[in-house]
Coordinates of C-alpha atoms in Angstrom, one line a residue:
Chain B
X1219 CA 14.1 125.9 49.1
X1220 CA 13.4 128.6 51.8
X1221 CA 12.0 125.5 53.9
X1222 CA 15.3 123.8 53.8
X1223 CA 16.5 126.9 54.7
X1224 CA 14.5 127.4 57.4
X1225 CA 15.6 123.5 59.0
X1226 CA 19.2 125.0 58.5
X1227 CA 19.0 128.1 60.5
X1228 CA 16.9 126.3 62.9
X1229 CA 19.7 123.6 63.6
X1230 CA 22.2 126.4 63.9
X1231 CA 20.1 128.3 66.2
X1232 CA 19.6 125.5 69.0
X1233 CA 22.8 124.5 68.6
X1234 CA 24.3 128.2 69.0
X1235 CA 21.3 128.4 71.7
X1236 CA 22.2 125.5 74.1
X1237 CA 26.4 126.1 74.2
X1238 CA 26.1 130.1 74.1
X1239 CA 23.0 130.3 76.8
X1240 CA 21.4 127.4 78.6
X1241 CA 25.1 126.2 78.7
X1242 CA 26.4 129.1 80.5
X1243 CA 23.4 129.5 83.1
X1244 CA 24.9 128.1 86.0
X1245 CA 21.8 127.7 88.5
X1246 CA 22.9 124.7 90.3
X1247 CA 23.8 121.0 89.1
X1248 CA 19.9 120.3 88.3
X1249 CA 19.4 123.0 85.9
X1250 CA 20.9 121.5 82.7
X1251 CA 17.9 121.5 79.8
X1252 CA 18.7 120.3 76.9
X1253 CA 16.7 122.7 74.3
X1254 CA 18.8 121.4 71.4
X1255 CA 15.6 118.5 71.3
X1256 CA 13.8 121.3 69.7
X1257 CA 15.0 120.4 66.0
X1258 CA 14.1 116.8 66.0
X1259 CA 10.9 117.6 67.2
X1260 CA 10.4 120.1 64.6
X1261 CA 11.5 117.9 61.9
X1262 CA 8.6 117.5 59.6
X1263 CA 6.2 114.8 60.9
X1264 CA 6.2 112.9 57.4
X1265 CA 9.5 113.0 57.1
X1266 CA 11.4 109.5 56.0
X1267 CA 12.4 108.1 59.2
X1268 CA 15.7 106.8 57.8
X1269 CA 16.3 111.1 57.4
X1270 CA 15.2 111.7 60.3
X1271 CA 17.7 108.7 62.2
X1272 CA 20.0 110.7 60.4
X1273 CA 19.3 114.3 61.0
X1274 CA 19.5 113.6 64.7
X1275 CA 22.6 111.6 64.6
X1276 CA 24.2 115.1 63.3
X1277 CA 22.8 116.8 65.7
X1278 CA 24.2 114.8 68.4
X1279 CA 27.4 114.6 66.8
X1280 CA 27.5 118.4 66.4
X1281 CA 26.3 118.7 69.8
X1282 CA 29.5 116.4 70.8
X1283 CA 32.2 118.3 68.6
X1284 CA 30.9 121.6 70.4
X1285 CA 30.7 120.1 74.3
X1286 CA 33.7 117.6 74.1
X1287 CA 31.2 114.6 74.9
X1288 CA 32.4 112.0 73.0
X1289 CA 29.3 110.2 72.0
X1290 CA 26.9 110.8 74.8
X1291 CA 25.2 113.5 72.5
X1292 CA 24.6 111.4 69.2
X1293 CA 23.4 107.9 71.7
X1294 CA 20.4 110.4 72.9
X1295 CA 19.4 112.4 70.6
X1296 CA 19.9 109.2 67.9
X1297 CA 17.4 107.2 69.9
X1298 CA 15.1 110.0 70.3
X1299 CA 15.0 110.6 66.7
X1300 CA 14.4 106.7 66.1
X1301 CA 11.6 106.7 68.7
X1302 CA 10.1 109.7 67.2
X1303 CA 7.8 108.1 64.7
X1304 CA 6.3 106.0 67.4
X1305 CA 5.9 109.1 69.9
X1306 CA 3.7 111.1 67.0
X1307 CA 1.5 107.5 66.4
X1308 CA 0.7 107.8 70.2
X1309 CA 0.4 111.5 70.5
X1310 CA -1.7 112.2 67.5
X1311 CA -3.8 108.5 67.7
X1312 CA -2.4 107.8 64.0
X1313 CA -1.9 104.5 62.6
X1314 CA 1.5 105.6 60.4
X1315 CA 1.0 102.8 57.9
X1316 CA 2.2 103.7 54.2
X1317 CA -1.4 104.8 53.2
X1318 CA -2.1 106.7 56.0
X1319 CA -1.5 110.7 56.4
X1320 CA 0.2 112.2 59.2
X1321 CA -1.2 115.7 59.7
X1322 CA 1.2 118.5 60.2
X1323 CA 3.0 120.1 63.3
X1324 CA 0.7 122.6 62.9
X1325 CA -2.4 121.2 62.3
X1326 CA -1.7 119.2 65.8
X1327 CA -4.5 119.5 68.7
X1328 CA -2.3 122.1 71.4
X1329 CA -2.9 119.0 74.0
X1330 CA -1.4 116.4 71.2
X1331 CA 1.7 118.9 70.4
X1332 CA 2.3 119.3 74.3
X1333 CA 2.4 115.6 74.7
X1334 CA 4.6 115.4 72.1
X1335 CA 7.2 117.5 73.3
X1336 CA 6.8 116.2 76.6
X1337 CA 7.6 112.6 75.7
X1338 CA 9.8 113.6 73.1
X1339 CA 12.1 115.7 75.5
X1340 CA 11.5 113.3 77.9
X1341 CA 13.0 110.5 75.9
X1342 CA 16.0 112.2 75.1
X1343 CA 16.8 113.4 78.9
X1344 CA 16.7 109.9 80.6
X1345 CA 19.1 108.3 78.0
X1346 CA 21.3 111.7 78.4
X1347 CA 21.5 111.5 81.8
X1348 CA 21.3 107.9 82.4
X1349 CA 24.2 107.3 80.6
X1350 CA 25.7 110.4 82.0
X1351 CA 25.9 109.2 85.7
X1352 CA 26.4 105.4 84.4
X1353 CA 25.5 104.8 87.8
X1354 CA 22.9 103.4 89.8
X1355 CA 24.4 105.3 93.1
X1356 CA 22.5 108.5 92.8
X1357 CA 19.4 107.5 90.9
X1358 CA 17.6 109.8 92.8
X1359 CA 20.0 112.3 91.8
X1360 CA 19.8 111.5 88.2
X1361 CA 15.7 111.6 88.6
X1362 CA 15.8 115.2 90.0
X1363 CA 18.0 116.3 87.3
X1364 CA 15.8 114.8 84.5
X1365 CA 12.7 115.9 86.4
X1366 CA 13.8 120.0 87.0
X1367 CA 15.9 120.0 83.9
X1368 CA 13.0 119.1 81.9
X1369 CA 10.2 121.4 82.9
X1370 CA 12.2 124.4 82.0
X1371 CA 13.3 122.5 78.9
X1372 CA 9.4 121.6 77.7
X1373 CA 9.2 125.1 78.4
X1374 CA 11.2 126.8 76.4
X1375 CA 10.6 124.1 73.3
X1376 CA 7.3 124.9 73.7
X1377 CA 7.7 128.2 72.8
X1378 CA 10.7 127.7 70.0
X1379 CA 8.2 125.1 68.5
X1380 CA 5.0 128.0 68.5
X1381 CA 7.8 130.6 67.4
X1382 CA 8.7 128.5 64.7
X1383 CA 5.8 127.3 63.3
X1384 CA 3.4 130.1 63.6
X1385 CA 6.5 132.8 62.2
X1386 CA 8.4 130.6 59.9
X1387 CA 6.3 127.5 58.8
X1388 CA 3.4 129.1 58.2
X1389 CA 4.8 132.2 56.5
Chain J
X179 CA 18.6 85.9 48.4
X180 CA 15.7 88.4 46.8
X181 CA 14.3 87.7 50.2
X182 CA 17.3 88.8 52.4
X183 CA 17.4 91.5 50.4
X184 CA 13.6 92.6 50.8
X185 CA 14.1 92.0 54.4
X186 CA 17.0 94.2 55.0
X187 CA 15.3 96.8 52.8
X188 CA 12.6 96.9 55.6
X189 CA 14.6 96.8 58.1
X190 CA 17.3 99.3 57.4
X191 CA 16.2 102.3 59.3
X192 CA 16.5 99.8 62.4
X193 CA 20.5 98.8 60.8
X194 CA 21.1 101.9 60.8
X195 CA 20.2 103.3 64.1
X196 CA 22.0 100.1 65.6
X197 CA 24.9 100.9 64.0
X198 CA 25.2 104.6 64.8
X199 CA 24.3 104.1 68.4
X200 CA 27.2 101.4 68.3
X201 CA 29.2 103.2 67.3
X202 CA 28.3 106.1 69.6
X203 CA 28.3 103.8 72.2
X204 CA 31.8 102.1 71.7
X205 CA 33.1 106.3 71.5
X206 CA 31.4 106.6 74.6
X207 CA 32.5 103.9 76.4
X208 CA 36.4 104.8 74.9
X209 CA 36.2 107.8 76.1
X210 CA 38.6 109.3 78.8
X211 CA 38.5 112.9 80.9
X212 CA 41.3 113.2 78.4
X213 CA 40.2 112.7 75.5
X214 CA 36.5 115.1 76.4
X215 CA 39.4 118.0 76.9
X216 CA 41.1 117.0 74.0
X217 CA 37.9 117.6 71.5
X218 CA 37.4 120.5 73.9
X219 CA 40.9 121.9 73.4
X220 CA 40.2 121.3 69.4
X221 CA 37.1 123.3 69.3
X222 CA 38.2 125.7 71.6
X223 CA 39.7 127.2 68.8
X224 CA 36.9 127.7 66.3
X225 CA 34.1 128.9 69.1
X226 CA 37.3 130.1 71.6
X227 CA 36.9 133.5 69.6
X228 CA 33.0 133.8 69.8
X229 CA 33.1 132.7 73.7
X230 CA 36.0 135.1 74.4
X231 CA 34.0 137.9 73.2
X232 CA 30.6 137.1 75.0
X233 CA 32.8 136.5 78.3
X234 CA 34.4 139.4 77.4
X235 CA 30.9 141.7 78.2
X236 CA 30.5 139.3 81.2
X237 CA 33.5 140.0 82.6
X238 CA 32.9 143.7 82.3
X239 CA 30.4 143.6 85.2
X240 CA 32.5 141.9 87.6
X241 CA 35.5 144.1 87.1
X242 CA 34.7 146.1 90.8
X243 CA 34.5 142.8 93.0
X244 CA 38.2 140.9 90.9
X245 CA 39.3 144.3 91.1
X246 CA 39.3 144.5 94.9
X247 CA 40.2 140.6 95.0
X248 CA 43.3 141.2 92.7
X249 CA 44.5 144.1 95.0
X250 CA 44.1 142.2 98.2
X251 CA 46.8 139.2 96.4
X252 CA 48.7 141.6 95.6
X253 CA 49.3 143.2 99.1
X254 CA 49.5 139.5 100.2
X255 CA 52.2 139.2 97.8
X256 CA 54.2 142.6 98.5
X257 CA 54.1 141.6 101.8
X258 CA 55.5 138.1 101.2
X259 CA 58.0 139.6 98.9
X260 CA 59.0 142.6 101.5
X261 CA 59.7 139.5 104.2
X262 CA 61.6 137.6 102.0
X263 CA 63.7 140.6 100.7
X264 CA 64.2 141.4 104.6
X265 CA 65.3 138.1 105.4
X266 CA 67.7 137.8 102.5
X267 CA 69.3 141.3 103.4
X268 CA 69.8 140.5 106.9
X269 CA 71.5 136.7 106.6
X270 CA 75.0 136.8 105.8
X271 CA 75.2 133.6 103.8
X272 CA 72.1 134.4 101.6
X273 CA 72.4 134.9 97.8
X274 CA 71.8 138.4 96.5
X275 CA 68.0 139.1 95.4
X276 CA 70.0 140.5 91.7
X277 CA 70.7 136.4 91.2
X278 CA 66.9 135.4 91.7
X279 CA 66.6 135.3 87.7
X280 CA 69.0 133.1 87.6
X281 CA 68.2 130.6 90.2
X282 CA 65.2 130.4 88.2
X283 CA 67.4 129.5 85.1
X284 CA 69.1 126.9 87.4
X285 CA 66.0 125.4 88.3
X286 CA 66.7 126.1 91.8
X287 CA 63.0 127.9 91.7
X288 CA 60.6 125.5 92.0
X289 CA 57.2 127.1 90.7
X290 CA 55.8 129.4 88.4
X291 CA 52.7 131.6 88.4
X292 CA 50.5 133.3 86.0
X293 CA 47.4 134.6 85.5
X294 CA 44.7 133.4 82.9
X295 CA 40.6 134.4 82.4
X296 CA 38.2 131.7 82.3
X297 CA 36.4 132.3 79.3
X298 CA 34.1 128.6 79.0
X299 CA 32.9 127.4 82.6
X300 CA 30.4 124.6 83.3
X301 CA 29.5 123.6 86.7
X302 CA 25.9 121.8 85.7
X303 CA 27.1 118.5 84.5
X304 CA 29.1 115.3 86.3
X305 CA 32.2 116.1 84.3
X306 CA 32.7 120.0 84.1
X307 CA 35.4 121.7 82.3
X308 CA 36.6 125.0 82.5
X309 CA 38.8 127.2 79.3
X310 CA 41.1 129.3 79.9
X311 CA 42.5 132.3 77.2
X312 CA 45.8 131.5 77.6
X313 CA 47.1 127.9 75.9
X314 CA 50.8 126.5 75.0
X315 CA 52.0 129.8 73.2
X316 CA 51.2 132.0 76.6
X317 CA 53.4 129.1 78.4
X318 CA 50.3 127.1 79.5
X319 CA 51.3 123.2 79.5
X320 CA 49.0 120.3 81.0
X321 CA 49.1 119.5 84.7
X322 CA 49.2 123.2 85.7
X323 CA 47.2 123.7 89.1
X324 CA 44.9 126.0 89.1
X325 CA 43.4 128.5 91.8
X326 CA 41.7 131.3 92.2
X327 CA 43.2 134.9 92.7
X328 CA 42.0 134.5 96.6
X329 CA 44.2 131.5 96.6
X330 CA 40.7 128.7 96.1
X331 CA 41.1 125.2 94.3
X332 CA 39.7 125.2 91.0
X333 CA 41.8 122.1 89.6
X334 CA 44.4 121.6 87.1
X335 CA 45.0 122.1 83.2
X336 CA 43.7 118.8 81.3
X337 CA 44.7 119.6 77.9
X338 CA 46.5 123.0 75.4
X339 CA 46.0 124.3 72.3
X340 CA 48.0 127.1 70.9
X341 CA 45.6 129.8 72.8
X342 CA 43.7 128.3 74.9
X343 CA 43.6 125.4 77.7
X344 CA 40.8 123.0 79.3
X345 CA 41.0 123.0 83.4
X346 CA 39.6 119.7 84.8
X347 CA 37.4 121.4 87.7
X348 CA 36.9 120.2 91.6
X349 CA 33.4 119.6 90.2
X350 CA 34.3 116.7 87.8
X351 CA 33.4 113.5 89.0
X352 CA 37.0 112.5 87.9
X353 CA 38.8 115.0 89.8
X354 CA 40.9 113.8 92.6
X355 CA 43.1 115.6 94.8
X356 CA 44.0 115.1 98.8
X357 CA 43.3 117.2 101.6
X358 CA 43.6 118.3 105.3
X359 CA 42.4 119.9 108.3
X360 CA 44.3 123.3 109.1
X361 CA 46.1 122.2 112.1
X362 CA 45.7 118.4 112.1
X363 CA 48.4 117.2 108.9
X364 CA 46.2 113.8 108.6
X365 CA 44.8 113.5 105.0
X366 CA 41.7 112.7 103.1
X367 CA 40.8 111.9 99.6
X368 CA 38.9 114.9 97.7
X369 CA 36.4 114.0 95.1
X370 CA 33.6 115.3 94.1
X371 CA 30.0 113.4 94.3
X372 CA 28.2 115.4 91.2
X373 CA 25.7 115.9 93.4
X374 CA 25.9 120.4 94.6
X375 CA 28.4 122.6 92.7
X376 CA 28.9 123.8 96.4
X377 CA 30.2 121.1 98.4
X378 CA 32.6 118.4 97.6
X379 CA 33.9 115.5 99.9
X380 CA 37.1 114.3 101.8
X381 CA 36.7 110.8 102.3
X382 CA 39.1 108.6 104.3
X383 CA 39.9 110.9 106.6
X384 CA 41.9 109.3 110.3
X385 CA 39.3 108.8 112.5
X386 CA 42.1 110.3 114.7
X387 CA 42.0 113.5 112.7
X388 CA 40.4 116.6 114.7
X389 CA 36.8 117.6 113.0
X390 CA 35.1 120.5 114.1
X391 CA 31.8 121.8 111.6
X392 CA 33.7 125.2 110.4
X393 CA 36.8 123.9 110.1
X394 CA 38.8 125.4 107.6
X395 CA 39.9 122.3 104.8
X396 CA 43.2 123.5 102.8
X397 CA 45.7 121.2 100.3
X398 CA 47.9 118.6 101.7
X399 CA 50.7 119.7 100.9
X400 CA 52.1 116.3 99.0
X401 CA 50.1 117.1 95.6
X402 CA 52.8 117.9 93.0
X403 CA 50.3 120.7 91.3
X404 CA 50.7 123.4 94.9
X405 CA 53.6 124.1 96.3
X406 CA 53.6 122.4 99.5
X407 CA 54.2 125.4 101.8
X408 CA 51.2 127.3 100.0
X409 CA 47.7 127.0 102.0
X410 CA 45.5 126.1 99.1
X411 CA 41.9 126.6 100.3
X412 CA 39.3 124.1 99.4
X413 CA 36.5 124.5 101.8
X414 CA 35.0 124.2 104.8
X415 CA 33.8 120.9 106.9
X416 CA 29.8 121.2 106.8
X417 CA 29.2 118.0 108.4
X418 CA 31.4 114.5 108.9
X419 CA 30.5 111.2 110.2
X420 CA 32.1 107.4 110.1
X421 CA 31.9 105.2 106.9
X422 CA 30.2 102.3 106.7
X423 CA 32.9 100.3 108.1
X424 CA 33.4 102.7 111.0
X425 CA 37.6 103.0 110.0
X426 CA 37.8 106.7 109.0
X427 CA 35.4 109.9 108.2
X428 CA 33.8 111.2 105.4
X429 CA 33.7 114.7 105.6
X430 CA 31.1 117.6 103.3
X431 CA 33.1 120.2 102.4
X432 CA 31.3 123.6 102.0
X433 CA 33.4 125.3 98.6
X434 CA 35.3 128.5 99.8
X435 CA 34.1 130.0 96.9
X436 CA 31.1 129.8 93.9
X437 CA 33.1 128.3 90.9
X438 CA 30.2 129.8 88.7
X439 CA 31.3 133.5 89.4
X440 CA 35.2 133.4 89.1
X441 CA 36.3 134.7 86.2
X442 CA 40.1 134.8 87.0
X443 CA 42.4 132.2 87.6
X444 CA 46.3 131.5 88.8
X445 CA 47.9 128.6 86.9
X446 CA 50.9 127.0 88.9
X447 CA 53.9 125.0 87.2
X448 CA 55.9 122.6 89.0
X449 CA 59.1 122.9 87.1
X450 CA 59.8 119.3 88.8
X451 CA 55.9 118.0 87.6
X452 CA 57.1 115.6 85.0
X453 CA 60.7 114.2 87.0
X454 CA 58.5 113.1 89.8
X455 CA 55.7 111.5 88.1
X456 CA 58.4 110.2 85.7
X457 CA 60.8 108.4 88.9
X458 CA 57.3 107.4 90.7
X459 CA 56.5 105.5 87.2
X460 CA 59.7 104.0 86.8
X461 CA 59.5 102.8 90.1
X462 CA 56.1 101.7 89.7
X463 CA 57.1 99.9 86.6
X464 CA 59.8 98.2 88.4
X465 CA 61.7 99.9 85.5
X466 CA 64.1 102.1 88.1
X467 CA 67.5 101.6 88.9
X468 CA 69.5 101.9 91.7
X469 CA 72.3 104.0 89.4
X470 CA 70.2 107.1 89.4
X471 CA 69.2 107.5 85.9
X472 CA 65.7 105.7 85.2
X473 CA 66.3 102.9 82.7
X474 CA 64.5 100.2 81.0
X475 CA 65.6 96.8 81.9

């Protein structure tokens, strides 16, 4: 139960995170991270996938309701969440068959977990921003936003996903 | 049938996703400036409260600088007001300044200010917003122009909700408005590329049109959100050169000021907004007639 909890107060504290803060730091049209990522990539690795399709559809729609983005939101973060069991088989060198185990975010090599979010946060910031601009004008553009938005954005996961797991998971 | 069945059990996770991110996509691709500051209007009104109040601390450490910004309008404004008293005094036909209220009720005054604090800004993303604390029961309506207190373009009110009101900003890829060079009356189309939060451009400006890098860029005058006869600062020229097919100039305008760091605006109503855009429709719509009164055929 406090586990669940824990997944609860985690999604409401990205969420609150990215509209109250990173939202509100205006350093320029580049800096945009999109830390709300966090929660899918926290997810428990042996989740059912179909839960987590789900999980992250909420969150995009959430995210959506909150930002007035009518859809953009739920098409990332959806596709990140469906990619998601494919990103751990690659990062951790798993086969995720129905026999096999998936080991833990914990449990994860520091170079695997930092792969991990790196792809993972990746993933999500092409398809945000790509269908953002919807445009093939300023690609250059769009590749310096996803490029400078997402170093500050594996950064900061990187250290929700630590802060997480070391103080809450493994409580 | 069992094997449809078995099949679709394997592949539901994949149904699924493809519906949702239809779905997504179809909202997506439905989706209007309009409608973003509609859902943003909506919400406003649950997180409204909570953003007010962290604004609220924000705004406390800019007080000195609006402060000294505020006073400077308003000795602008005394001193417009003092002229237009004096000129009213000394002309024998003029109305008595007592009947001003009621020129307004007559519609005889054209526009109407008031002042409103941003509470919601965003100038990091292709379509930026901005929410103001004053909506529809402070007398906010849509297609309000907005500017700053030092007389700036911000843009104009999108969408109301009882208290509070979504801005479409300069910086919204959406946002169009026209401008000119102060002293030449030719004028360009202002849009904004998405690309800084501190320049925007004026494209198909006369090629006849005299540029000089510094030159200040201010309203044209013929936008139905600012009164014509106010100078409504956008910018300044940065840099200009032909288009591709060498018949006018695009122009870089440098913002006259860093939308990030206001935190009070001016909202403008044109009492004769919706008869204009009404006649120009009905004309458009070939639904005008020459009587006077727009009618449907």
């Amino acid at each position: 139960m406090q586990r669940y909890l824990s997944y609860i107060g985690m999604f409401i504290g990205v969420v609150l995170l990215q509209i109250f803060l990173i939202d509100n730091i205006s350093l320029g049209i580049y800096f945009h991270p999109l830390i709300y990522v966090a929660f899918i990539i926290l997810l428990p690795l042996d989740m059912l996938p179909v839960w987590v399709v789900l999980l992250s559809a909420t969150l995009g729609l959430t995210m959506d309701m909150m930002t007035g983005m009518c859809g953009l939101n739920v098409i990332a973060a959806t596709a990140t969440g469906f990619a998601r069991m494919a990103i751990i088989g690659f990062t951790s060198g798993l086969n995720t068959g129905v026999d096999d185990t998936i080991p833990a975010l914990y449990r994860l090599p520091q170079k695997n977990l930092l792969t991990y979010i790196i792809l993972m946060v990746l993933m999500h910031s092409i398809i945000y921003f790509v269908m953002e601009s919807l445009s093939m004008a300023h690609m250059f553009h769009t590749l310096l936003r996803i490029v400078v938005s997402d170093v500050v954005c594996v950064v900061i996961v990187w250290y929700i996903v630590k802060l997480f797991v070391e103080k809450i998971l493994n409580k | 049938m069992y094997k449809l069945i078995e099949f679709i059990r394997r592949i539901y996770v994949v149904l699924l996703f493809l519906l949702i991110e239809g779905v997504a996509l179809y909202a997506y691709a439905h989706s209007t400036y309009y409608t973003q500051a509609k859902i943003l209007a909506h919400t406003n009104s649950v997180i409204g409260g909570l953003q007010n109040s962290i604004f609220g601390v924000k705004h406390y450490f800019t007080l000195r600088s609006e402060n000294e910004l505020l006073a400077q309008r308003v000795a602008e404004l005394e001193t417009q007001v003092e002229f237009m008293r004096e000129q009213q005094a000394t002309s024998a036909d003029s109305l008595a300044y007592e009947q001003m209220d009621s020129l307004t009720a007559q519609g005889l005054v054209q526009y109407r200010h008031m002042a409103a604090r941003i509470i919601s800004n965003t100038t990091n993303r292709e379509r930026n917003f901005i929410t103001l604390n004053k909506g529809t029961m402070h007398g906010v309506i849509p297609n309000m122009g907005v500017i700053t207190p030092d007389g700036v373009m911000v843009g104009f009110v999108a969408a109301c909700s009882n208290r509070y009101s979504v801005v479409k900003s300069i910086l919204n890829t959406d946002f169009r408005s026209s401008g000119k060079i102060v002293g030449d009356d030719r004028i360009g189309s202002i849009s904004w590329s998405g690309k800084s939060p501190y320049r925007v451009e004026m494209n198909n400006l006369s090629i006849y049109a005299e540029i000089e890098v510094g030159d200040e860029v201010i309203s044209s005058g013929v936008s139905q959100y600012f009164p014509p006869d106010m100078k409504v600062r956008i910018g300044y020229v940065e840099s200009y050169q032909r288009n591709d097919s060498q018949t006018a100039n695009d122009v870089v305008i440098r913002l006259a000021t860093d939308l990030a760091k206001v935190s009070n605006v001016i909202l403008i109503e044109n009492y004769d907004y919706n008869e204009v855009t009404e006649l120009e429709n009905a004309v458009q719509n070939g639904t005008y007639s020459t009587g006077g009164a727009v009618t449907p055929y």
